[in-house]
Coordinates of C-alpha atoms in Angstrom, one line a residue:
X163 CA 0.0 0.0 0.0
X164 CA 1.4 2.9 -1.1
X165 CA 0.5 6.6 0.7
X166 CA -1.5 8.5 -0.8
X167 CA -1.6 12.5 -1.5
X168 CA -3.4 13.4 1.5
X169 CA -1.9 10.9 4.1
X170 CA 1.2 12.5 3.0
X171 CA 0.3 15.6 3.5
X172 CA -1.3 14.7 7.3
X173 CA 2.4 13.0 8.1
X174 CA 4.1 17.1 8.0
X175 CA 4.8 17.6 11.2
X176 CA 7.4 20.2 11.3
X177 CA 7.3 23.7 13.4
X178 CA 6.1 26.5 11.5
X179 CA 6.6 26.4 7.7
X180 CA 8.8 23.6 7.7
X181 CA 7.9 20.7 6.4
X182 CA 9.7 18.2 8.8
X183 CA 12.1 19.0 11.9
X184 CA 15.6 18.1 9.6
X185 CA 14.3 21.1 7.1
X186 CA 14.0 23.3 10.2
X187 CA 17.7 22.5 11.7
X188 CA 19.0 22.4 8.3
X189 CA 18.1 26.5 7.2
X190 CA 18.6 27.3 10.7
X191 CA 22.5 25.6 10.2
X192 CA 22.7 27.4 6.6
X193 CA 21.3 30.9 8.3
X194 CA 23.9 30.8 11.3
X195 CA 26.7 29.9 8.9
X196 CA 25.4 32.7 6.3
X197 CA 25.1 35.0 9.4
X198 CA 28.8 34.7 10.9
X199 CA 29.8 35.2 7.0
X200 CA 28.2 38.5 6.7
X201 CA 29.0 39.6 10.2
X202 CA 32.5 38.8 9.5
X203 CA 32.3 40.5 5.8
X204 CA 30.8 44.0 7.7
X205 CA 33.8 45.1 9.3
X206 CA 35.9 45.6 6.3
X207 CA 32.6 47.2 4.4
X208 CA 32.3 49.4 7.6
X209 CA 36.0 50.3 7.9
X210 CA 35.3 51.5 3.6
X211 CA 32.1 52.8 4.5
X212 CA 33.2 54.9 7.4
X213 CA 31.0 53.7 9.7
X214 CA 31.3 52.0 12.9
X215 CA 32.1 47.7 12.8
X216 CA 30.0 47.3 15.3
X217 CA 27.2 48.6 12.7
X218 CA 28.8 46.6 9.7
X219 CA 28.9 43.3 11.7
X220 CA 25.3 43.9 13.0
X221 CA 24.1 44.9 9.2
X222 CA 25.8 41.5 8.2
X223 CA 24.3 39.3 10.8
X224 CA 20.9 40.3 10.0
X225 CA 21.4 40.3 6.2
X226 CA 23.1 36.7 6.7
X227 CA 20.1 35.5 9.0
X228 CA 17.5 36.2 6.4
X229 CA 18.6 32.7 4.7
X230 CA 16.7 31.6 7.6
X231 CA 13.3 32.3 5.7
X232 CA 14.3 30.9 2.5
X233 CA 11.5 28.0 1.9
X234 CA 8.7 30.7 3.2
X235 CA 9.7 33.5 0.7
X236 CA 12.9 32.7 -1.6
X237 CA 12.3 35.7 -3.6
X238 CA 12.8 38.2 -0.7
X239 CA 16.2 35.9 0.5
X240 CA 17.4 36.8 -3.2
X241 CA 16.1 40.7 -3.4
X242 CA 18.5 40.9 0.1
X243 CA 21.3 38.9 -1.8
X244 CA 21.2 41.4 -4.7
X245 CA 21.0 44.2 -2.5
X246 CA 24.2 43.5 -0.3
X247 CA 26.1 42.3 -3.4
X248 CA 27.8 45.6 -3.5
X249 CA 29.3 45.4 -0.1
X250 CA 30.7 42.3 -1.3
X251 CA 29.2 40.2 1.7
X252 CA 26.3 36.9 1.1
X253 CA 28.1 34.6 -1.0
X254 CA 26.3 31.8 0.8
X255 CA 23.5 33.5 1.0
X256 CA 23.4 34.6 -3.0
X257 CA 24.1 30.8 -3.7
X258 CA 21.8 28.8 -1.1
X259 CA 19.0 32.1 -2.1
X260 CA 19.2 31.1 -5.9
X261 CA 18.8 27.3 -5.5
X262 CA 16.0 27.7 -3.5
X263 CA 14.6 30.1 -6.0
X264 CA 15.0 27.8 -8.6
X265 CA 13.9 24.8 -7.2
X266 CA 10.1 26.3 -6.2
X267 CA 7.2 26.1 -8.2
X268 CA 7.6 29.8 -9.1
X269 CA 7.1 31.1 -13.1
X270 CA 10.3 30.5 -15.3
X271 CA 10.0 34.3 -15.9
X272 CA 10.5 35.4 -12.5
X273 CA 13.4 32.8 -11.9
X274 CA 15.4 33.9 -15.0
X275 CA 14.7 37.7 -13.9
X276 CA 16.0 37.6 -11.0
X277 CA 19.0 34.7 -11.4
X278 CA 19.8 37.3 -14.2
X279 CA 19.8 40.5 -11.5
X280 CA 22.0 38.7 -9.8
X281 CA 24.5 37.9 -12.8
X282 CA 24.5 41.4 -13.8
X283 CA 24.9 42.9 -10.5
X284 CA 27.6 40.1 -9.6
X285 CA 29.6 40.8 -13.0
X286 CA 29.4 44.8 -11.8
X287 CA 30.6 44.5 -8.7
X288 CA 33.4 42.0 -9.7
X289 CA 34.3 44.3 -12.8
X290 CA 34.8 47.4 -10.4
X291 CA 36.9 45.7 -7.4
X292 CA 39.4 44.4 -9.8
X293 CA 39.8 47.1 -11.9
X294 CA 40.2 49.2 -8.5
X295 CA 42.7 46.0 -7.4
X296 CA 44.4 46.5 -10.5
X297 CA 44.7 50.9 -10.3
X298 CA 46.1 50.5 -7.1
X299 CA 48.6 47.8 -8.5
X300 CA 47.5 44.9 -6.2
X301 CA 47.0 43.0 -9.6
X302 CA 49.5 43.7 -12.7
X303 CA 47.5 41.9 -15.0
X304 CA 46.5 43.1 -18.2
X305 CA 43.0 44.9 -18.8
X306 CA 41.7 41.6 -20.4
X307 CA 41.4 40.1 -17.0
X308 CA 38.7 42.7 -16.1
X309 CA 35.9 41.5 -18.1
X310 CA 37.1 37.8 -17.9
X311 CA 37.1 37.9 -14.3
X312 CA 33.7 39.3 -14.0
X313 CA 32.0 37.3 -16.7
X314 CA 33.5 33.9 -15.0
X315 CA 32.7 34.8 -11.0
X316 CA 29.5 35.9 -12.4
X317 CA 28.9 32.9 -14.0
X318 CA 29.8 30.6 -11.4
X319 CA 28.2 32.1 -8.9
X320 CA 25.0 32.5 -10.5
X321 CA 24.5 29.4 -12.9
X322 CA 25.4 26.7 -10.9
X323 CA 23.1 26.9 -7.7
X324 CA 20.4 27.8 -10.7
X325 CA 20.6 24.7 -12.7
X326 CA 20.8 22.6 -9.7
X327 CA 17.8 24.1 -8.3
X328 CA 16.2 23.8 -11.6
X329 CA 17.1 19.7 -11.6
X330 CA 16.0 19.2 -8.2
X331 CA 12.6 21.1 -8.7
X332 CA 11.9 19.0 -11.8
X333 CA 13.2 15.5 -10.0
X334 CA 11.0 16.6 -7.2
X335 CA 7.6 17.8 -9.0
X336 CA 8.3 14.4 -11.3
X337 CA 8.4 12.3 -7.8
X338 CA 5.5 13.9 -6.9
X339 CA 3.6 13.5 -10.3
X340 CA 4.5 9.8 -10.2
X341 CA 3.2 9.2 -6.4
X342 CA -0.1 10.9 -7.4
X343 CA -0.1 8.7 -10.7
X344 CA 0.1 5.9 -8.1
X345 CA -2.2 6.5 -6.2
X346 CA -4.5 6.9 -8.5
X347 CA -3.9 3.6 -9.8
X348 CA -4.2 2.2 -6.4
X349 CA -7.5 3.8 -5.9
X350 CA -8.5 2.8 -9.6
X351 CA -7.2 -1.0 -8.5
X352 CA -9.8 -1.0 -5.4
X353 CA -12.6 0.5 -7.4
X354 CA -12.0 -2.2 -9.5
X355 CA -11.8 -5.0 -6.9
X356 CA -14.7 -3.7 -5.3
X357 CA -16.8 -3.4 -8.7
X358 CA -15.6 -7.1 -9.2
X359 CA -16.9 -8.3 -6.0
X360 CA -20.0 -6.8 -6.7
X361 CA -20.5 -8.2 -9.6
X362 CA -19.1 -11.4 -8.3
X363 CA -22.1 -11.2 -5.5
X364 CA -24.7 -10.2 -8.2
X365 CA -23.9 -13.0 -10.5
X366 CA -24.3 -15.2 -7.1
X367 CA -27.5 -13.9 -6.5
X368 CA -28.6 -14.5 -10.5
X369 CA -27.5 -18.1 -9.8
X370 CA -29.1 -18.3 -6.8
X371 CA -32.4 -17.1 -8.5
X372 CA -32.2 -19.0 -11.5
X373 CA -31.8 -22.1 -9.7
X374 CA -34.5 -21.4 -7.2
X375 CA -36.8 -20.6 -10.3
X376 CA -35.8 -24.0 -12.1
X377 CA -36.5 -25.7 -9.3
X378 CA -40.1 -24.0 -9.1
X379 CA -40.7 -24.9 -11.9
X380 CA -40.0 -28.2 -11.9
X381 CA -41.5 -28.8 -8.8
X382 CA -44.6 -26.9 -8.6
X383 CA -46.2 -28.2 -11.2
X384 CA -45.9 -31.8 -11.1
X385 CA -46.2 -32.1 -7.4
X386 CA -49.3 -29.5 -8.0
X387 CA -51.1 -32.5 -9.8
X388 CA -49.6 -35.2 -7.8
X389 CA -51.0 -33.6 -4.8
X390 CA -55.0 -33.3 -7.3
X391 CA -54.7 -37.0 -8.3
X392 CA -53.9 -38.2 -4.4
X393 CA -56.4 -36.2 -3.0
X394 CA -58.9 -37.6 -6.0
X395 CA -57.5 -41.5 -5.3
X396 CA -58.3 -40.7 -1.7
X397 CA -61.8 -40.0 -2.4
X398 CA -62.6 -42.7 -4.9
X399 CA -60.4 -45.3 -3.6
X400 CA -63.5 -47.3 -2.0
X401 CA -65.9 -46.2 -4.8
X402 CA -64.6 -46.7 -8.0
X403 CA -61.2 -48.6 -7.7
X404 CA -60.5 -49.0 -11.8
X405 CA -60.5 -44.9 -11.1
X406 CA -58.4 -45.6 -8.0
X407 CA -55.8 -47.3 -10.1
X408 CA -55.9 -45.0 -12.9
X409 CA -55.0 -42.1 -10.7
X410 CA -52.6 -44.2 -9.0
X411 CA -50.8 -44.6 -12.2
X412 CA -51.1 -40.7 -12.8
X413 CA -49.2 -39.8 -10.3
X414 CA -46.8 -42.7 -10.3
X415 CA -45.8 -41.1 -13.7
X416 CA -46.0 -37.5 -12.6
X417 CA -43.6 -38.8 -9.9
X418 CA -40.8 -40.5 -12.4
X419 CA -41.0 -37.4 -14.2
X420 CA -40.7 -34.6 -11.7
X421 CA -37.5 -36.9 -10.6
X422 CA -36.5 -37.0 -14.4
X423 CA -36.8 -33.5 -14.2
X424 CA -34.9 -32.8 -10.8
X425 CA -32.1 -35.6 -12.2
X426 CA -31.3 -33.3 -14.9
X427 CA -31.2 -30.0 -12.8
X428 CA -28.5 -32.0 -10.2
X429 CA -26.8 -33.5 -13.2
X430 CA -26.0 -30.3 -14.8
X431 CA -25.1 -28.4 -11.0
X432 CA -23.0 -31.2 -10.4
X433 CA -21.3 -31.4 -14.4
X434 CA -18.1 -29.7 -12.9
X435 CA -17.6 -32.4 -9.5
X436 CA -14.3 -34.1 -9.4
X437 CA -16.2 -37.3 -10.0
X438 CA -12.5 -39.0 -8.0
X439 CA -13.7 -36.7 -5.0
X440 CA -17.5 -37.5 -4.9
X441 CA -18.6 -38.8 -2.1
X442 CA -19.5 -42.6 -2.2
X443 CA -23.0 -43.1 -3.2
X444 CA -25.3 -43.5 0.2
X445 CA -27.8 -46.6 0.3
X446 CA -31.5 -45.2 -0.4
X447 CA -34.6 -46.8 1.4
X448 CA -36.9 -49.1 -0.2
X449 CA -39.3 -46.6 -1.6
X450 CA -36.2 -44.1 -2.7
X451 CA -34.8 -46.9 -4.4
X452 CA -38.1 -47.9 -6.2
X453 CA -38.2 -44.0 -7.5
X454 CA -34.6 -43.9 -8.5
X455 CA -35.0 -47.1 -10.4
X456 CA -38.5 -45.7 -12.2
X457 CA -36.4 -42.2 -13.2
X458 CA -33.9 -44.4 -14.7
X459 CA -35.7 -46.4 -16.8
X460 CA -37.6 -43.2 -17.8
X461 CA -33.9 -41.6 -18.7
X462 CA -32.4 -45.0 -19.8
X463 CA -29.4 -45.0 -22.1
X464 CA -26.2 -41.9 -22.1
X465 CA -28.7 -40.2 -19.4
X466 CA -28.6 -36.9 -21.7
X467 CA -32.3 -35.6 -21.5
X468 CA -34.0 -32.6 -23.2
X469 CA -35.6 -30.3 -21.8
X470 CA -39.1 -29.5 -22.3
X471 CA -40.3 -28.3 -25.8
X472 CA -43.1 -27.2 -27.3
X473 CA -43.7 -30.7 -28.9
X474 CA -44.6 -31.8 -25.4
X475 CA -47.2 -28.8 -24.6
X476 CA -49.8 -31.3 -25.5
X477 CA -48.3 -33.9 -23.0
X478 CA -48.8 -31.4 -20.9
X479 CA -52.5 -29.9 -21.4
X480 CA -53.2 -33.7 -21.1
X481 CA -52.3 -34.1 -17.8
X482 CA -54.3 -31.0 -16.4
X483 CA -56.7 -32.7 -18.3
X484 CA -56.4 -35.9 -16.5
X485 CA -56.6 -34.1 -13.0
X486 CA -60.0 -32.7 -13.7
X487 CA -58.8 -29.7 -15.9
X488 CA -61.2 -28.7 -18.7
X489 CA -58.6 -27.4 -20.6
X490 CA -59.0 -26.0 -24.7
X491 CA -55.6 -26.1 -26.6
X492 CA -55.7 -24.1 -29.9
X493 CA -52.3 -23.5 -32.3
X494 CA -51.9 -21.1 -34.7
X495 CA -49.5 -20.6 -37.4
X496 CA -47.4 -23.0 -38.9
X497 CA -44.9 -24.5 -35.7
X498 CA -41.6 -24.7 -36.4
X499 CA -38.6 -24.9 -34.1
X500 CA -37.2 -22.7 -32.0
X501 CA -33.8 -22.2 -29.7
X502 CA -33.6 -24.8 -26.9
X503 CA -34.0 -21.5 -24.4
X504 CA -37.0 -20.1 -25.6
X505 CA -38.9 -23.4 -26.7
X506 CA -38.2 -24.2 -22.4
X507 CA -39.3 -20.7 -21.5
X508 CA -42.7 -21.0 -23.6
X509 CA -43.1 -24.1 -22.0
X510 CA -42.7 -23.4 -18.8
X511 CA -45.1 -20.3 -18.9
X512 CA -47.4 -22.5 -20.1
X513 CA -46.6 -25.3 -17.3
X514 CA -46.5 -22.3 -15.0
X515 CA -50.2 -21.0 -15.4
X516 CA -52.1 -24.1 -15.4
X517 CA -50.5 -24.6 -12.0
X518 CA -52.2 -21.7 -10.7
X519 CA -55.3 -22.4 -12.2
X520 CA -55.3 -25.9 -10.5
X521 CA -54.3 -23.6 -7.2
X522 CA -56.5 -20.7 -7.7
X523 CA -59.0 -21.7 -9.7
X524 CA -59.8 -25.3 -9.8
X525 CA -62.7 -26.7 -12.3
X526 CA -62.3 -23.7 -13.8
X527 CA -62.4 -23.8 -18.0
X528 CA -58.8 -22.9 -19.4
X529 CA -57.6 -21.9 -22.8
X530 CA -54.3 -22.1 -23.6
X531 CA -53.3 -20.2 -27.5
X532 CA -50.4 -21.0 -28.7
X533 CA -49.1 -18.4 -31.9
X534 CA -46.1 -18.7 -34.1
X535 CA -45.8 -15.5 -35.8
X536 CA -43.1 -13.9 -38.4
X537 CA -40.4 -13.0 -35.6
X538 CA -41.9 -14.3 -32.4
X539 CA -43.9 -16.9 -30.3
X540 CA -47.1 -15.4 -28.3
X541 CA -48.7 -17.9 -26.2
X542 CA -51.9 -17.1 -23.6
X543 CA -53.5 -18.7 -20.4
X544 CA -56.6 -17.5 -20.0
X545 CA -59.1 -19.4 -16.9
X546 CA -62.5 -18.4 -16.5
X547 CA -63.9 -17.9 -13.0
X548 CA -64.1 -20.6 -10.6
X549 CA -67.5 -22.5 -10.2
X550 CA -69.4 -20.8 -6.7
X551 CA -70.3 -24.3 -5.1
X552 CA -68.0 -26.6 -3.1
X553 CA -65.1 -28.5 -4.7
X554 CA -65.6 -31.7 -5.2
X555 CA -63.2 -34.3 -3.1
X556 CA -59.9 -34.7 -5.5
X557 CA -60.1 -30.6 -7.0
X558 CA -56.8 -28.8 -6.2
X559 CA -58.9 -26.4 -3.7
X560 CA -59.9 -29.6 -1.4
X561 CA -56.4 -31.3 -1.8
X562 CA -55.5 -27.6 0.1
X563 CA -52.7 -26.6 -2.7
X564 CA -50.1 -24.5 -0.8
X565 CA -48.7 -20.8 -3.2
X566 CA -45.2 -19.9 -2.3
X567 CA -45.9 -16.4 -4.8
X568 CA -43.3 -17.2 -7.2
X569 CA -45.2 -18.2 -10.1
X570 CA -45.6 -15.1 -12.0
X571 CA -42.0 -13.8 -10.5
X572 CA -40.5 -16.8 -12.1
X573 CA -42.0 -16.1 -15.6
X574 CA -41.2 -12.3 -16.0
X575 CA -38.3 -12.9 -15.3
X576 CA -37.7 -16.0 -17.7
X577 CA -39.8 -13.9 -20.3
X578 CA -37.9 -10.3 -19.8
X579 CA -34.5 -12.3 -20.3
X580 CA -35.2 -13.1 -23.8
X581 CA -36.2 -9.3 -24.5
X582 CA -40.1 -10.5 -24.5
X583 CA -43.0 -9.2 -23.4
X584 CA -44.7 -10.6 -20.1
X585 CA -48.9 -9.3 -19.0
X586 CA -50.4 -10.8 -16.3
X587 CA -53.8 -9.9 -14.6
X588 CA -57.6 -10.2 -14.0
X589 CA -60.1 -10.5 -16.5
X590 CA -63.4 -8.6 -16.8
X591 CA -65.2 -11.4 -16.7
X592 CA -63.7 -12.4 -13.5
X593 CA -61.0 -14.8 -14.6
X594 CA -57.2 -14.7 -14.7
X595 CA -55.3 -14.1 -18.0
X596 CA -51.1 -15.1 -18.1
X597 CA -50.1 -13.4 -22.1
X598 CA -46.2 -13.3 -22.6
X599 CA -44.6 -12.8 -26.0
X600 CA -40.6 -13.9 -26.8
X601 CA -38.6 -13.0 -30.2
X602 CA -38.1 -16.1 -32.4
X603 CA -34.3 -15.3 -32.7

């Protein structure tokens, strides 16, 4: 974890306008060094200004101290520098002033004004001491060395602490630039984890629905008339036993093929298992055995089953038919077939309404239209209302059908995932009416 801008910033903790305690003791160092210089450069520019020392040393120490100040305002430490250049005191303070200068954020254009005030008033002043060294014959040079001498202590007192200062300045704002590029990655880097993980949790929960909604559908529906032909071979079990045995064999077959069903569902959550890792098949009971055995000789051979198609939504209106259903099934258009996905979604819209007609309205008539159109499949479950009097012994509303609510959940959602169209609602007539319409492609 790298530290970002403003942690950085928070982790200053030196006094005043420093930014740590070392910068502090460092300037204060540089000022008392820069101080004794110039306090020790004011007596000979008091004893040629005719004033007292003790006024040229006190003029020097003050100048000198102003080095102090130089990260708070490095264009006043460089105005002083200029300014006491002709008492020829402040070398440190000229040099340290200038690389300070230089290495702030300040405008180009007021760094090369002033670095160049300084060269020109450094050149001066060197051009008139040694041409007054040279009158008075301390120097017997000739008058070349005037201008070469000023040019080069000019020079290298000006344009070496300036292009230092300018390479620190641009190391330090390109340190900088690179930490906030960093940590802008870093935060891009967590926005992107955390994105991930939600979407991670969102695909979870689409799993989570989809599998809940399969297995709705697969169990609702079957178990729905398993539950209407026990209740039915209850009541005419002592009556009418060929019945008895008719419905006994109705739900024996709605039972091998809501396990058919649920066999496929566990096969495909299960496609990925380490099948070296499973866990050692666990002995079944009598009657588990018995429906294991019927499943498998309903899904004999490789095991691949289908799932439901349209081909089969006659199957189906047969066995709501069978449990006391009066149920009209009318096509139109010429059928053809469709993808896998959207032959099982028509079908289980389909599967899913007459369910709640055998829960909500039992004996009621149903029509189920089924349209192949141009680009799309419509299809439509329309009950009418429930007869008034009692239900008879072996209806859905005296086998006491239990609704989790999920029904019509299930098949907007299945619909609206295909891009179609899903309408559910009363009729005027006092019925219920399920219309849902899916693109062909």
């Amino acid at each position: 974890m790298t530290t970002t801008g403003e942690e950085h910033t928070t982790a200053l903790t030196g006094p005043w306008w420093w930014a740590r305690w070392r910068s502090a003791v460092l300037d204060g160092s540089l000022a008392l060094v820069s101080a004794v210089e110039c306090g020790a450069e004011g007596v000979p520019f008091a004893r040629d200004a005719g004033i007292p020392a003790a006024v040229g040393i006190v003029f020097g120490v003050i100048a000198g101290s102003v080095l102090l100040v130089r990260r708070k305002w490095p264009i006043a430490v460089v105005l002083v520098a200029i300014a006491i250049t002709p008492a020829q005191m402040g070398f440190l303070l000229g040099i340290v002033g200038l690389y300070t200068l230089a290495a702030c954020e300040l405008p180009r254009r007021v760094i090369g004004a002033l670095a160049g005030m300084s060269l020109v008033g450094t050149a001066v002043v060197t051009f008139v001491r040694v041409r007054q060294d040279m009158a008075r014959g301390d120097l017997t040079l000739g008058d070349w060395f005037v201008p070469f001498a000023a040019v080069t202590t000019a020079l290298g007192l000006t344009a070496p602490p300036v292009l230092l200062g300018l390479y620190v300045g641009a190391r330090r704002r390109l340190m900088e630039s690179l930490r906030e590029r960093a940590d802008s990655l870093e935060r891009e880097l967590q926005l992107l984890a955390e994105r991930a993980e939600e979407r991670a949790e969102w695909a979870r929960n689409e799993e989570r629905t989809r599998i809940a909604r399969e297995m709705h559908d697969v169990v609702a529906h079957r178990v729905s008339l398993m539950v209407v032909h026990a209740a039915a071979l209850q009541a005419v079990a002592r009556k009418d036993p060929e019945k008895a045995v008719r419905n006994a064999a109705l739900v024996g077959d709605m039972g091998r093929q809501a396990l058919t069903e649920l066999r496929q569902m566990l096969g495909v959550l299960r496609a990925g298992e380490d099948p070296v890792r499973r866990a050692p098949a666990v002995p079944l009971a009598a009657v588990g055995e018995a429906a294991a055995a019927a499943a498998s000789r309903v899904v004999e051979g490789d095991g691949a089953v289908e799932g439901p198609c349209l081909s089969e939504l006659e199957e189906l209106v047969g066995q709501s038919a069978a449990a006391g259903m009066v149920v009209d099934l009318s096509v139109e258009g010429e059928a053809r077939s469709y993808a896998a996905r959207i032959e099982q979604t028509a079908y289980r819209v389909v599967q899913e309404a007459l369910t709640n007609v055998h829960k909500h309205a039992a004996g009621a008539k149903t029509y189920v239209r089924l349209a192949h159109r141009v680009s799309e499949i419509a299809m439509q479950v329309e009950n009418e209302p429930p007869p008034e009097p009692e239900p008879e012994p072996g209806s859905a509303s005296a086998a006491g059908l239990p609704s989790g609510g999920n029904g019509l959940v299930g098949m907007r959602e299945r619909v609206v995932a295909l891009g179609g169209v899903f309408v559910s609602g009363p009729t005027e007539a006092g019925g219920f009416r399920v219309s849902a319409v899916i693109p062909a492609a």
